[in-house]
XYZ file of C-alpha atoms in Angstrom:
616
model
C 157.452 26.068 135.170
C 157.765 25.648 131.621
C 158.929 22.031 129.601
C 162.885 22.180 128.536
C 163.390 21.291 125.322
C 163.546 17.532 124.560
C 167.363 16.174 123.527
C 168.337 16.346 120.072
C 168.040 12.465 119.747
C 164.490 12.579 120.761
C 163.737 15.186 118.246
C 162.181 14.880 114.195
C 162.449 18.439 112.595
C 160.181 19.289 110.975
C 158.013 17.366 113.507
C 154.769 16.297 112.210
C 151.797 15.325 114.604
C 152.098 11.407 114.107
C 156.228 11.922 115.895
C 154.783 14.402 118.392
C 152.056 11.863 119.504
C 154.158 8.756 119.555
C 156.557 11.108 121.320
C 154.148 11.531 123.949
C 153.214 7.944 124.317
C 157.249 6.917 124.751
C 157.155 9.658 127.440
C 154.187 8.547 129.174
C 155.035 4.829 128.896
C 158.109 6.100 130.183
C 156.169 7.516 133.817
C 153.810 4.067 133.577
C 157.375 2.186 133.655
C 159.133 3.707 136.725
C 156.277 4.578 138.825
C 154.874 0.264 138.813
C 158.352 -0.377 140.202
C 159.555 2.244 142.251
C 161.861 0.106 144.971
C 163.980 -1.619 142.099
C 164.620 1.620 140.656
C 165.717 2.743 143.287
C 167.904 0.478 144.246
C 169.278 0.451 140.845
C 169.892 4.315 140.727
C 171.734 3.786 144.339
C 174.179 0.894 142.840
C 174.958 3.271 139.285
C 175.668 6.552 142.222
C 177.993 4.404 144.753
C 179.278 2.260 141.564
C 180.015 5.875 140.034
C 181.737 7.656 142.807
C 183.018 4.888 144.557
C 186.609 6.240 144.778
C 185.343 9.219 145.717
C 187.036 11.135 149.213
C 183.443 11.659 150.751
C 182.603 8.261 150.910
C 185.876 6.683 151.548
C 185.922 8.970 154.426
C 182.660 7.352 155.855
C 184.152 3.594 155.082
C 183.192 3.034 152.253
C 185.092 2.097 149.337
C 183.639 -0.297 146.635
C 179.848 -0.324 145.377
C 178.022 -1.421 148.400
C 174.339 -2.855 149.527
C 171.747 -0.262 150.316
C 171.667 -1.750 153.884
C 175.669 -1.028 154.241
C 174.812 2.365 152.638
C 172.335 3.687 155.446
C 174.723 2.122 158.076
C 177.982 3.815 157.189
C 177.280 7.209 155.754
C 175.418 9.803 158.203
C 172.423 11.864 157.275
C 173.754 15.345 156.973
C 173.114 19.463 156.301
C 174.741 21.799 153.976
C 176.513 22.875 157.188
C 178.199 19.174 157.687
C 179.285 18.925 153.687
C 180.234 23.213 153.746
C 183.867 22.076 154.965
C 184.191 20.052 151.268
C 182.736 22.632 149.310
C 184.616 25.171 150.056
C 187.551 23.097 149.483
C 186.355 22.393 145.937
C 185.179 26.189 145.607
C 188.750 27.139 146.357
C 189.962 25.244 143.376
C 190.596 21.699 144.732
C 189.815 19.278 141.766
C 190.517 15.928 143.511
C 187.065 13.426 143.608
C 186.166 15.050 147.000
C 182.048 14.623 146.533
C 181.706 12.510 142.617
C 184.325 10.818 140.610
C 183.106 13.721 137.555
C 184.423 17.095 137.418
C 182.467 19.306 139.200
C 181.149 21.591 136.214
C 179.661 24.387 138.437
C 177.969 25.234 141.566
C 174.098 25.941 141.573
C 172.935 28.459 144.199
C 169.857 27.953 145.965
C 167.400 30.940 146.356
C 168.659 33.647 148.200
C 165.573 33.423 150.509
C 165.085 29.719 151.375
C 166.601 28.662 154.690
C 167.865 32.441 155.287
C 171.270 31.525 153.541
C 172.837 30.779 149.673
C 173.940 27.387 149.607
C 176.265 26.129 147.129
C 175.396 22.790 145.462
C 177.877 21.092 142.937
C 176.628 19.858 139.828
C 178.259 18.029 136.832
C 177.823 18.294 132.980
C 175.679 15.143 132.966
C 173.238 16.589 134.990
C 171.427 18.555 132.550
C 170.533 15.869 130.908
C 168.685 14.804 133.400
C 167.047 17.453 134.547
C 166.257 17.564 130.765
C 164.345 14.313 130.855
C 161.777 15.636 133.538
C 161.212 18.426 131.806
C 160.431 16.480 128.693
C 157.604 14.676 130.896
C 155.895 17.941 131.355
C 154.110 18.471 128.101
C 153.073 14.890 127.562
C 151.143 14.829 130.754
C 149.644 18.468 130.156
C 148.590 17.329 126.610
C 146.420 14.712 128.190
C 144.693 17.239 129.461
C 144.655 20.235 127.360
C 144.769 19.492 123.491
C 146.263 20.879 120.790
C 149.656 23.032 122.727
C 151.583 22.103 120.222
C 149.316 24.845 117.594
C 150.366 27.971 119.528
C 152.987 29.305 121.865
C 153.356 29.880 125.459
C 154.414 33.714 126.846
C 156.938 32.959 130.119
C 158.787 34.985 131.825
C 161.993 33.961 132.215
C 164.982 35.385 133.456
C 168.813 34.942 134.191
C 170.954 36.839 136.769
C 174.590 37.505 136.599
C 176.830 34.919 137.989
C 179.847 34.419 139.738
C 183.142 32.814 140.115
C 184.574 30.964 142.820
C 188.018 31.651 144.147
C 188.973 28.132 142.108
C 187.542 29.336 138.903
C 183.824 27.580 138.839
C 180.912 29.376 138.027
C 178.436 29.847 140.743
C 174.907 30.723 139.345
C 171.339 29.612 140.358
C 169.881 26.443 138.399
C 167.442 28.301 135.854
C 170.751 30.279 134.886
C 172.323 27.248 134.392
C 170.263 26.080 132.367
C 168.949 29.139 130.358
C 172.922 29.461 129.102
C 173.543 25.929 128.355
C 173.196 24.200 125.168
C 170.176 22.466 125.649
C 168.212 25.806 126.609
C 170.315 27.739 123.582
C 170.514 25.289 120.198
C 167.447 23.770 120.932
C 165.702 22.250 117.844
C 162.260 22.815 116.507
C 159.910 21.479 118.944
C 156.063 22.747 118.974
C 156.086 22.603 123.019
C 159.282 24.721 123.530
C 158.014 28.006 120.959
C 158.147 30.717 123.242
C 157.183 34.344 122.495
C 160.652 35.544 123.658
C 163.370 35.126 121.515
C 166.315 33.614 123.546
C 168.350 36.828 123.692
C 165.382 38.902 125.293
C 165.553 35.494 128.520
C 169.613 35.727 128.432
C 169.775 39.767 129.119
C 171.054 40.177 132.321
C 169.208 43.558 132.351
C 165.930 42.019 134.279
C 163.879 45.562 133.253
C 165.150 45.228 129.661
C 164.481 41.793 129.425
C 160.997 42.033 130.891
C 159.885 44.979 128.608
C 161.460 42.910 125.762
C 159.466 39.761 126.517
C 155.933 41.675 127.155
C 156.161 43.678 124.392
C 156.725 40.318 122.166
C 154.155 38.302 124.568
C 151.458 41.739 123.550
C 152.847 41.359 119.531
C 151.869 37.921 119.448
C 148.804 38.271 121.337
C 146.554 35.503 119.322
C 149.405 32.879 119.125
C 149.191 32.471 122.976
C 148.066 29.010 124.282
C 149.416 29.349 127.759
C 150.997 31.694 130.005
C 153.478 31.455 133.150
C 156.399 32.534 134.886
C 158.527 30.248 137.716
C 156.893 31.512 141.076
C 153.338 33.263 140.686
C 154.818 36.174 142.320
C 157.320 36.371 139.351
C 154.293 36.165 136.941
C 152.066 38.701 139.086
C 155.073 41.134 138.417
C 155.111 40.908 134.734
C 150.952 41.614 134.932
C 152.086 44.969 137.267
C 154.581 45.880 135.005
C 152.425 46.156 131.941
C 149.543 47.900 134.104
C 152.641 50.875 134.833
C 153.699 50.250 130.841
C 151.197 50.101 129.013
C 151.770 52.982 127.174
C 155.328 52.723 126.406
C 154.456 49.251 125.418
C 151.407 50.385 122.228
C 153.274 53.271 121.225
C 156.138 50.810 120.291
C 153.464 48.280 118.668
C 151.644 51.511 117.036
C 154.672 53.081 115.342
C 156.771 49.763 115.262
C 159.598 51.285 117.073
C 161.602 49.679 120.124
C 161.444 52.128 122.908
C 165.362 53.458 123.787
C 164.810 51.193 127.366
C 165.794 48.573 125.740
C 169.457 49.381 124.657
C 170.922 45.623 124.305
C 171.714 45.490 120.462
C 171.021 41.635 120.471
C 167.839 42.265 122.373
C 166.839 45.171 119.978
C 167.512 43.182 116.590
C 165.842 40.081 118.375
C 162.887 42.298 119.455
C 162.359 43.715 116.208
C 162.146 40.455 113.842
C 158.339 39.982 115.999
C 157.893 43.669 115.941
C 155.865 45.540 113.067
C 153.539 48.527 113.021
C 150.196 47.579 114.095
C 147.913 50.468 114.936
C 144.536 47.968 115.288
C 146.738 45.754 117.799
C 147.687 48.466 119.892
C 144.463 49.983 119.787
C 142.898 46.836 120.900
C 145.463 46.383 124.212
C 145.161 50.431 125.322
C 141.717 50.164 124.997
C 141.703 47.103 127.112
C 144.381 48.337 129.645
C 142.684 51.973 130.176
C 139.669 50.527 131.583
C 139.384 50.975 135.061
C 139.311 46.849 136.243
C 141.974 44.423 135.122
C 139.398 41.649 135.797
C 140.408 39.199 133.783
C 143.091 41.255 131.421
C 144.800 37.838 131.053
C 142.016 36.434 129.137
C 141.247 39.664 127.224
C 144.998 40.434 126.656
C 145.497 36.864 124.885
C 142.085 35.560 124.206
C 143.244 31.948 123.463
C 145.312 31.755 127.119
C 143.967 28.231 128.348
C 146.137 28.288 131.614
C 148.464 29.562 134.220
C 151.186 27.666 134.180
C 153.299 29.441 137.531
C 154.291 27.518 141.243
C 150.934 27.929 143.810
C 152.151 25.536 146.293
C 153.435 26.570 149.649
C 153.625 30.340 150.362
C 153.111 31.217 146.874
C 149.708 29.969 147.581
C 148.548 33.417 148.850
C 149.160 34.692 145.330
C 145.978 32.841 144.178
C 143.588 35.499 144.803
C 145.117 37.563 142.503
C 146.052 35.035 139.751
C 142.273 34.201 140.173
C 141.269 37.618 139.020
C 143.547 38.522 136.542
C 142.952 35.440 135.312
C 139.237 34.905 135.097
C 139.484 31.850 136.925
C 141.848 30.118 134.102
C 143.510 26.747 135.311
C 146.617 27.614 137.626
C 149.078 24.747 136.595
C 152.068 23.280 138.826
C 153.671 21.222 136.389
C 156.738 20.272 138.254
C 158.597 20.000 141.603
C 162.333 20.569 141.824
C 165.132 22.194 143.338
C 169.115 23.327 143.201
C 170.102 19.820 145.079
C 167.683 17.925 142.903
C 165.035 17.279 140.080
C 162.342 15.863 141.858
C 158.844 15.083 140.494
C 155.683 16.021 138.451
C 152.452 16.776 138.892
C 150.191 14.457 137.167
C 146.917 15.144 137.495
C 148.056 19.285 136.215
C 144.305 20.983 136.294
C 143.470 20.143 140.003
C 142.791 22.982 142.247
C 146.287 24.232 143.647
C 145.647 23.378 147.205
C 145.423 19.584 145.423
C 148.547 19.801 144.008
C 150.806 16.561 144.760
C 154.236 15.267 142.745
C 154.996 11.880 141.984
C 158.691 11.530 142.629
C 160.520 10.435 139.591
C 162.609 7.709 140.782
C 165.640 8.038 138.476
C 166.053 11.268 139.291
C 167.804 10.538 142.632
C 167.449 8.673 145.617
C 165.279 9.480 147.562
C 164.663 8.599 151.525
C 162.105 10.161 154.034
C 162.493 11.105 157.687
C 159.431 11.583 159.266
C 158.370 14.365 161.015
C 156.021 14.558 163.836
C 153.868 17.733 164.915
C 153.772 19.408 168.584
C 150.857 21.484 169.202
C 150.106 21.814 165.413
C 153.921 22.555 164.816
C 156.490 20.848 162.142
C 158.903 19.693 164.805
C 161.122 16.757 163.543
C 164.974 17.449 164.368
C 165.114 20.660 163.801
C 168.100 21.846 160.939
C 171.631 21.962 161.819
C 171.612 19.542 164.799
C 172.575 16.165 163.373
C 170.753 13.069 163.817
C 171.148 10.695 166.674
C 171.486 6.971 165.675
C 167.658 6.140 166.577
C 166.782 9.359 164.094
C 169.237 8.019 161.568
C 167.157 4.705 161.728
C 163.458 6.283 160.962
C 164.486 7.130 157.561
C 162.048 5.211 154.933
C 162.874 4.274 151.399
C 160.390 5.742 148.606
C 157.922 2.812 148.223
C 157.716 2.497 152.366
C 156.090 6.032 152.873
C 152.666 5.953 154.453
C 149.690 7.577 153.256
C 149.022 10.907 155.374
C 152.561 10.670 157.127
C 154.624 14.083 156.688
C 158.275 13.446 156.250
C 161.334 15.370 155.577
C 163.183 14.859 151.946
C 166.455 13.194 152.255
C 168.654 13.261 148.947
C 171.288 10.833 147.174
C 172.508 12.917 143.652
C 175.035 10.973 140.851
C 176.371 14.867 141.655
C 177.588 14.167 145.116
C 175.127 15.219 147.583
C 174.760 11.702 150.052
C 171.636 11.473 152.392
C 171.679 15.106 152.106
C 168.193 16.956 154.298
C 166.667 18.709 151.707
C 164.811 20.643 154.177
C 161.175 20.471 152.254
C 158.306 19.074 154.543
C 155.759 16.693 152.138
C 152.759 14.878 152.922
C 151.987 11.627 151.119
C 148.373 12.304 149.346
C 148.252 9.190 147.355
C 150.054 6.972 144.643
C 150.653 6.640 141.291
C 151.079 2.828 140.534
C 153.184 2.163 143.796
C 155.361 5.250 143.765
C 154.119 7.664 146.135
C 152.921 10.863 145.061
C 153.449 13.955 147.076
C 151.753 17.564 148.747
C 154.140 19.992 149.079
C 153.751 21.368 152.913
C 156.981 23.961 153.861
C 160.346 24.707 153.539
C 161.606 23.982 157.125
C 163.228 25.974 159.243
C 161.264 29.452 158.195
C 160.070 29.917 161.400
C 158.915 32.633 163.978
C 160.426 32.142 167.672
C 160.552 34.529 170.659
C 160.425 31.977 173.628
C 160.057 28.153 173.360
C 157.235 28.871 170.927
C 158.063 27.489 167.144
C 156.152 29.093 164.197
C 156.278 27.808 160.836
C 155.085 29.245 157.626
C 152.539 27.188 157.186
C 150.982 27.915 160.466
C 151.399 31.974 160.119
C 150.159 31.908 156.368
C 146.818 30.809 157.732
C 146.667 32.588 160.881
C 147.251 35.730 158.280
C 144.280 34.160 156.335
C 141.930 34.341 159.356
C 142.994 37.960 160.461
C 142.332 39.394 156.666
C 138.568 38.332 156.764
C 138.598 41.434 158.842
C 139.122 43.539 155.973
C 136.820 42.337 153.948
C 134.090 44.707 154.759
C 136.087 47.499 153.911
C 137.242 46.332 150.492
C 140.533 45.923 150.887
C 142.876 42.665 150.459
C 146.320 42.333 151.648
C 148.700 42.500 148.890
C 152.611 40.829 150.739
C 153.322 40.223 154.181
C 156.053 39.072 155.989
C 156.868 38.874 159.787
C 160.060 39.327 162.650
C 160.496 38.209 165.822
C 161.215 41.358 167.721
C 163.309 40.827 170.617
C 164.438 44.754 171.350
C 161.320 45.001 173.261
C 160.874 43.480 176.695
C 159.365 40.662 176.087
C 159.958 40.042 172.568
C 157.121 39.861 170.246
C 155.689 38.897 166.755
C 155.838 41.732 164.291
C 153.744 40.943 160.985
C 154.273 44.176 158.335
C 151.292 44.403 156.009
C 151.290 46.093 152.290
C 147.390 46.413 151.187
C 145.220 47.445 148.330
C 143.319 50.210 149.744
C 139.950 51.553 148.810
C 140.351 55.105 150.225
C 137.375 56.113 150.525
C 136.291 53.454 152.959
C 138.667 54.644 156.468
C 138.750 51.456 158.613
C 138.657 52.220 162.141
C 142.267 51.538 164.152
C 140.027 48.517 166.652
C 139.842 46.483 162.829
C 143.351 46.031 162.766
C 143.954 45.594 166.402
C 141.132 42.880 165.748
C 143.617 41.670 163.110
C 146.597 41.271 165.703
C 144.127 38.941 167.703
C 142.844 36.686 165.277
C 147.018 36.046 164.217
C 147.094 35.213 167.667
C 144.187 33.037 168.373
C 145.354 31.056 165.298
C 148.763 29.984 166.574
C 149.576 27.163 168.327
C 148.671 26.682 172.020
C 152.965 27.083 172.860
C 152.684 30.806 171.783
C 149.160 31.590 173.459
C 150.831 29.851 176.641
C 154.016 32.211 176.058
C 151.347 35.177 175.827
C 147.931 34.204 178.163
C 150.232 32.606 181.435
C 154.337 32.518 180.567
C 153.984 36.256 179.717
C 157.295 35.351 177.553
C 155.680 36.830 174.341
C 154.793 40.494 173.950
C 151.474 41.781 172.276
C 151.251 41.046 168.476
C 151.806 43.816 165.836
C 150.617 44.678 162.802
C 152.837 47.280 160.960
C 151.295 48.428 157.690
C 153.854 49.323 155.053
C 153.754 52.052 151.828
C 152.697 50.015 148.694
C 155.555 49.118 146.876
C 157.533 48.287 149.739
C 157.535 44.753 148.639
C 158.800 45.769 145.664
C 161.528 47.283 146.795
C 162.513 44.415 149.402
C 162.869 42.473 145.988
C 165.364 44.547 144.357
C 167.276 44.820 147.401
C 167.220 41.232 147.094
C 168.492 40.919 144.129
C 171.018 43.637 144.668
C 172.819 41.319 146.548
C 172.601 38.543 144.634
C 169.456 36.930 144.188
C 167.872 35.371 141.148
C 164.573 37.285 140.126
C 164.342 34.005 138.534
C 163.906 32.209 142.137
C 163.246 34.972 144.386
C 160.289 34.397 146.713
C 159.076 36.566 149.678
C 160.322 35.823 152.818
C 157.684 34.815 154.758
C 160.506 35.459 157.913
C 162.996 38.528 157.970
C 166.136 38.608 160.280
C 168.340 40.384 158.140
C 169.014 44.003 159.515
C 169.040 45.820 156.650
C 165.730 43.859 155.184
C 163.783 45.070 158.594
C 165.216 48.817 158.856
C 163.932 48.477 155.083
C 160.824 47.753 156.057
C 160.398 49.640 159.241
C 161.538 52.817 157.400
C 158.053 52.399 155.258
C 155.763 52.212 158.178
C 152.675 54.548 157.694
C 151.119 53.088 161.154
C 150.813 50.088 163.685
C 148.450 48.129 166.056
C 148.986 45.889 168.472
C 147.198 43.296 169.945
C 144.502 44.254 172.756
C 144.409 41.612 175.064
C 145.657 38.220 175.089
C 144.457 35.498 173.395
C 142.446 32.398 174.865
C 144.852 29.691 176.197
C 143.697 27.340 179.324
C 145.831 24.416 180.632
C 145.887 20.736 179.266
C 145.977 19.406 175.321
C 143.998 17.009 173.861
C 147.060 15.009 172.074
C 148.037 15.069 176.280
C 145.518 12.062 176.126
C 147.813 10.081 174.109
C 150.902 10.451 176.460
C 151.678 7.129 178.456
């Protein structure tokens, strides 16, 4: 995810490389600071949130009235879900402006990706809250320039997009956080600063036309080619998108380079006069990127495209990890970069060591950000199973919780949140896995988003578990030259017993057929992956039906995105469900289906478990 702009107080313009490096020191003193000290931070951003809402309905409700201990704190007010705390915000989404959740107005509501948790959540926010999602942003480049020298000579090509938002019955705009934060100030009047020059002008991100805008922003990414340092997008599925779109644009795209005309597409005036200040005629350029484009492999067209690319700067944790492949070879094995970790509840963390391989990733929590507690979960049969989301927790539960400097090394837990915003011991619903520390603040691996989950029977299936059962089952392919381009999965329960559906969009060599018994092969290695609950539910219970494997038209994905967004979504945030329920999403995809296998026997599954051992 790309750096926000650095407040105008922390800003010299013009800014020479003696205020840029000193910059960077204050920054990284900054991270050197809160991370040797983590508890008493903590404890100090607690006191300034209860000290700042303490009048506030929420936690009067919950007995507490006055700034408060953190002890008192855990005692009185309950961990919750955005089902307990939906009651109060649809009383201030119906225009109630009393101090229901903080003692500031609430200045909008942010609203989480249309595809995490199956549902869009509404979180309330407040005008000082930018500013502090500002300030981890601003830790981004520091670190990075550690690293990789000399950003500040070039610019970076993102793609970056808003969608259109929407207004609450009260009047508050209800918008996703990028939005937010693409149309505020900060994003907007920005001052000069060598880490924030992006090759799309502003208006060409803030066109709510997401084809306009993303023609707009190639064709300036292809115009200023050589000036490219670094490259990204949010997800790498967002970014992957962009690199499909120029393969099917190409053309359009050097015909408007050769002849220094803006192609009609684009019919935004401020898009077309921003568009054209970086556009001139340039028959060599445009010569050089069809000449690149027409050949037959994109192997590497990142690095041929824009020469002087030195990274991938796009989100390859969790599911988006399966987008690596292809990242990998359009990028010619450049560095894929996860700079930062955060979310529409919170700003979390960073990622400080930025060049380690992605399945390495971890994020040192910033502890002013929030505060932050951690309720460990505990796997069944290889299974995420800590209390599962809505069901509240029982007092015991409620005791587990850990502070930030208490988390164990190797121990998964769930993310509990405290915002100055009003969200109080609020489940996040991300699964992490402390890899190590930084100082003594803990730093972080990304594992799921809970709750995304397969289930027919008593058998649970998380993403985690399903992305590398998928994993297993493609090495079946492999022989035949073909890789799997999206998946996702349903739990089918019209059939007698219900069963696992996984739908399948691949890359296809044609002229290698592969025989029907490959993918039926498939269906069994997805089995013999999962956890010994399902192969129980299949082998003995028979309270699972045969696996399937339905393989979909290519571009079905594609189109399961704009339908997506069609209703709402953020192109900006959207991510492939990894999990469909949604009837219209599954007659979608079903309508697509060009043929099926199922699994041919079941898979192995005998009595007993080792972690049986451990029971008293």
């Amino acid at each position: 995810m790309p750096e926000a702009p650095k407040l105008p107080h922390d800003l010299s313009n013009p800014m020479n490389d003696y205020s840029l490096t000193q910059k960077n020191k204050n920054k990284l003193q900054f991270i050197e600071d809160v991370t040797s000290n983590p508890d008493q931070v903590q404890q100090r951003i607690l006191s300034e949130i209860l000290t700042q809402n303490a009048a506030v309905e929420y936690l009067n409700r919950h007995g507490l009235s006055a700034p408060t201990d953190r002890d008192t704190f855990k005692k009185l007010i309950p961990v919750i879900t955005y089902d307990d705390l939906q009651p109060d915000i649809t009383r201030i989404a119906n225009g109630d402006k009393s101090h229901i959740l903080s003692s500031r107005p609430i200045s909008e509501f942010l609203t989480s990706s249309g595809t995490s948790g199956g549902e869009r959540k509404l979180m309330p926010t407040t005008e000082d809250e930018l500013e502090r999602r500002s300030l981890l942003y601003s830790l981004l480049m520091p670190v990075m320039s550690q690293f990789v020298p000399g950003l500040d000579k070039g610019k970076g090509m993102y793609f970056l997009f808003i969608k259109s938002e929407s207004k609450t019955p009260g009047g508050l705009v209800a918008r996703p956080v990028l939005t937010s934060y693409y149309k505020s100030s900060h994003f907007k009047q920005r001052p000069y600063d060598p880490y924030t020059n992006y090759t799309s002008p502003n208006e060409t991100i803030l066109c709510p036309d997401s084809y306009q805008s993303m023609y707009s922003q190639m064709l300036c990414g292809l115009c200023l080619n050589k000036e490219v340092l670094r490259v990204g997008a949010v997800f790498a599925s967002g970014f992957i998108r962009a690199i499909r779109f120029l393969e099917k644009n190409w053309s359009d795209l050097c015909h408007d380079i050769r002849t220094g005309v803006l192609n009609p597409v684009v019919t935004d005036p401020s898009v077309r006069e921003a568009v054209m200040r970086v556009l001139k005629p340039d028959p060599k350029l445009a010569d050089f990127i069809e000449f690149e484009c027409s050949k037959k492999s994109w192997q590497g067209i990142i690095t041929r495209v824009w020469p002087n690319t030195k990274y991938i700067d796009v989100i390859v944790t969790g599911t988006m990890s399966q987008y690596i492949p292809t990242l990998d070879y359009y990028g010619n094995g450049l560095p894929l970069v996860c700079t930062m970790y955060a979310s529409s509840e919170c700003y979390f963390g960073v990622n400080l060591n930025p060049l380690c391989k992605p399945s390495e990733v971890s994020y040192t929590l910033i502890p002013t950000m929030g505060y932050f507690e951690f309720l460990p979960v505990h796997r069944n049969n290889g299974v995420t199973s800590s209390i599962s989301v809505p069901k509240s927790l029982n007092e015991k539960e409620q005791q587990e919780l850990v502070d930030l400097a208490d988390v164990k090394l190797g121990q998964e837990y769930e993310l509990v949140v405290t915002t100055y915003a009003g969200l109080y011991r609020y489940r996040v619903g991300d699964v992490l896995r402390v890899a190590g520390f930084k100082n003594k603040a803990p730093q972080f691996n990304f594992i799921c988003r809970k709750n995304v989950a397969l289930s027919i029977d008593s058998d649970k299936t998380d993403e985690v578990e399903l992305h590398k059962a998928v994993e297993n089952a493609v090495t079946h392919l492999m022989p035949f030259d073909v890789t799997l381009t999206e998946y996702t999965s349903f739990a089918d329960t019209t059939t007698i017993p219900g069963h696992y559906v996984i739908f399948w969009e691949l890359s296809l060599n044609e002229a290698t057929p592969i025989p029907p018994s490959v993918f039926e092969d498939c269906c069994l290695a997805i089995e013999e992956s999962l956890n010994s609950v399902y192969r129980q539910g299949r082998a003995s219970d028979k309270s699972i039906g045969p696996l399937e494997i339905k393989i979909v038209e290519n571009g079905t994905f594609d189109k399961l995105m704009d339908y997506a967004i069609s209703l709402g979504a953020s192109i900006n945030q959207y991510k492939t469900p990894r999990c469909v329920k949604f009837a219209p999403i599954v007659e979608l995809l079903n309508s697509r289906v060009v043929s099926n296998y199922f699994s041919p026997k079941c898979p192995k599954w005998v009595p007993g478990h080792k972690q049986w051992g451990n029971v008293n």
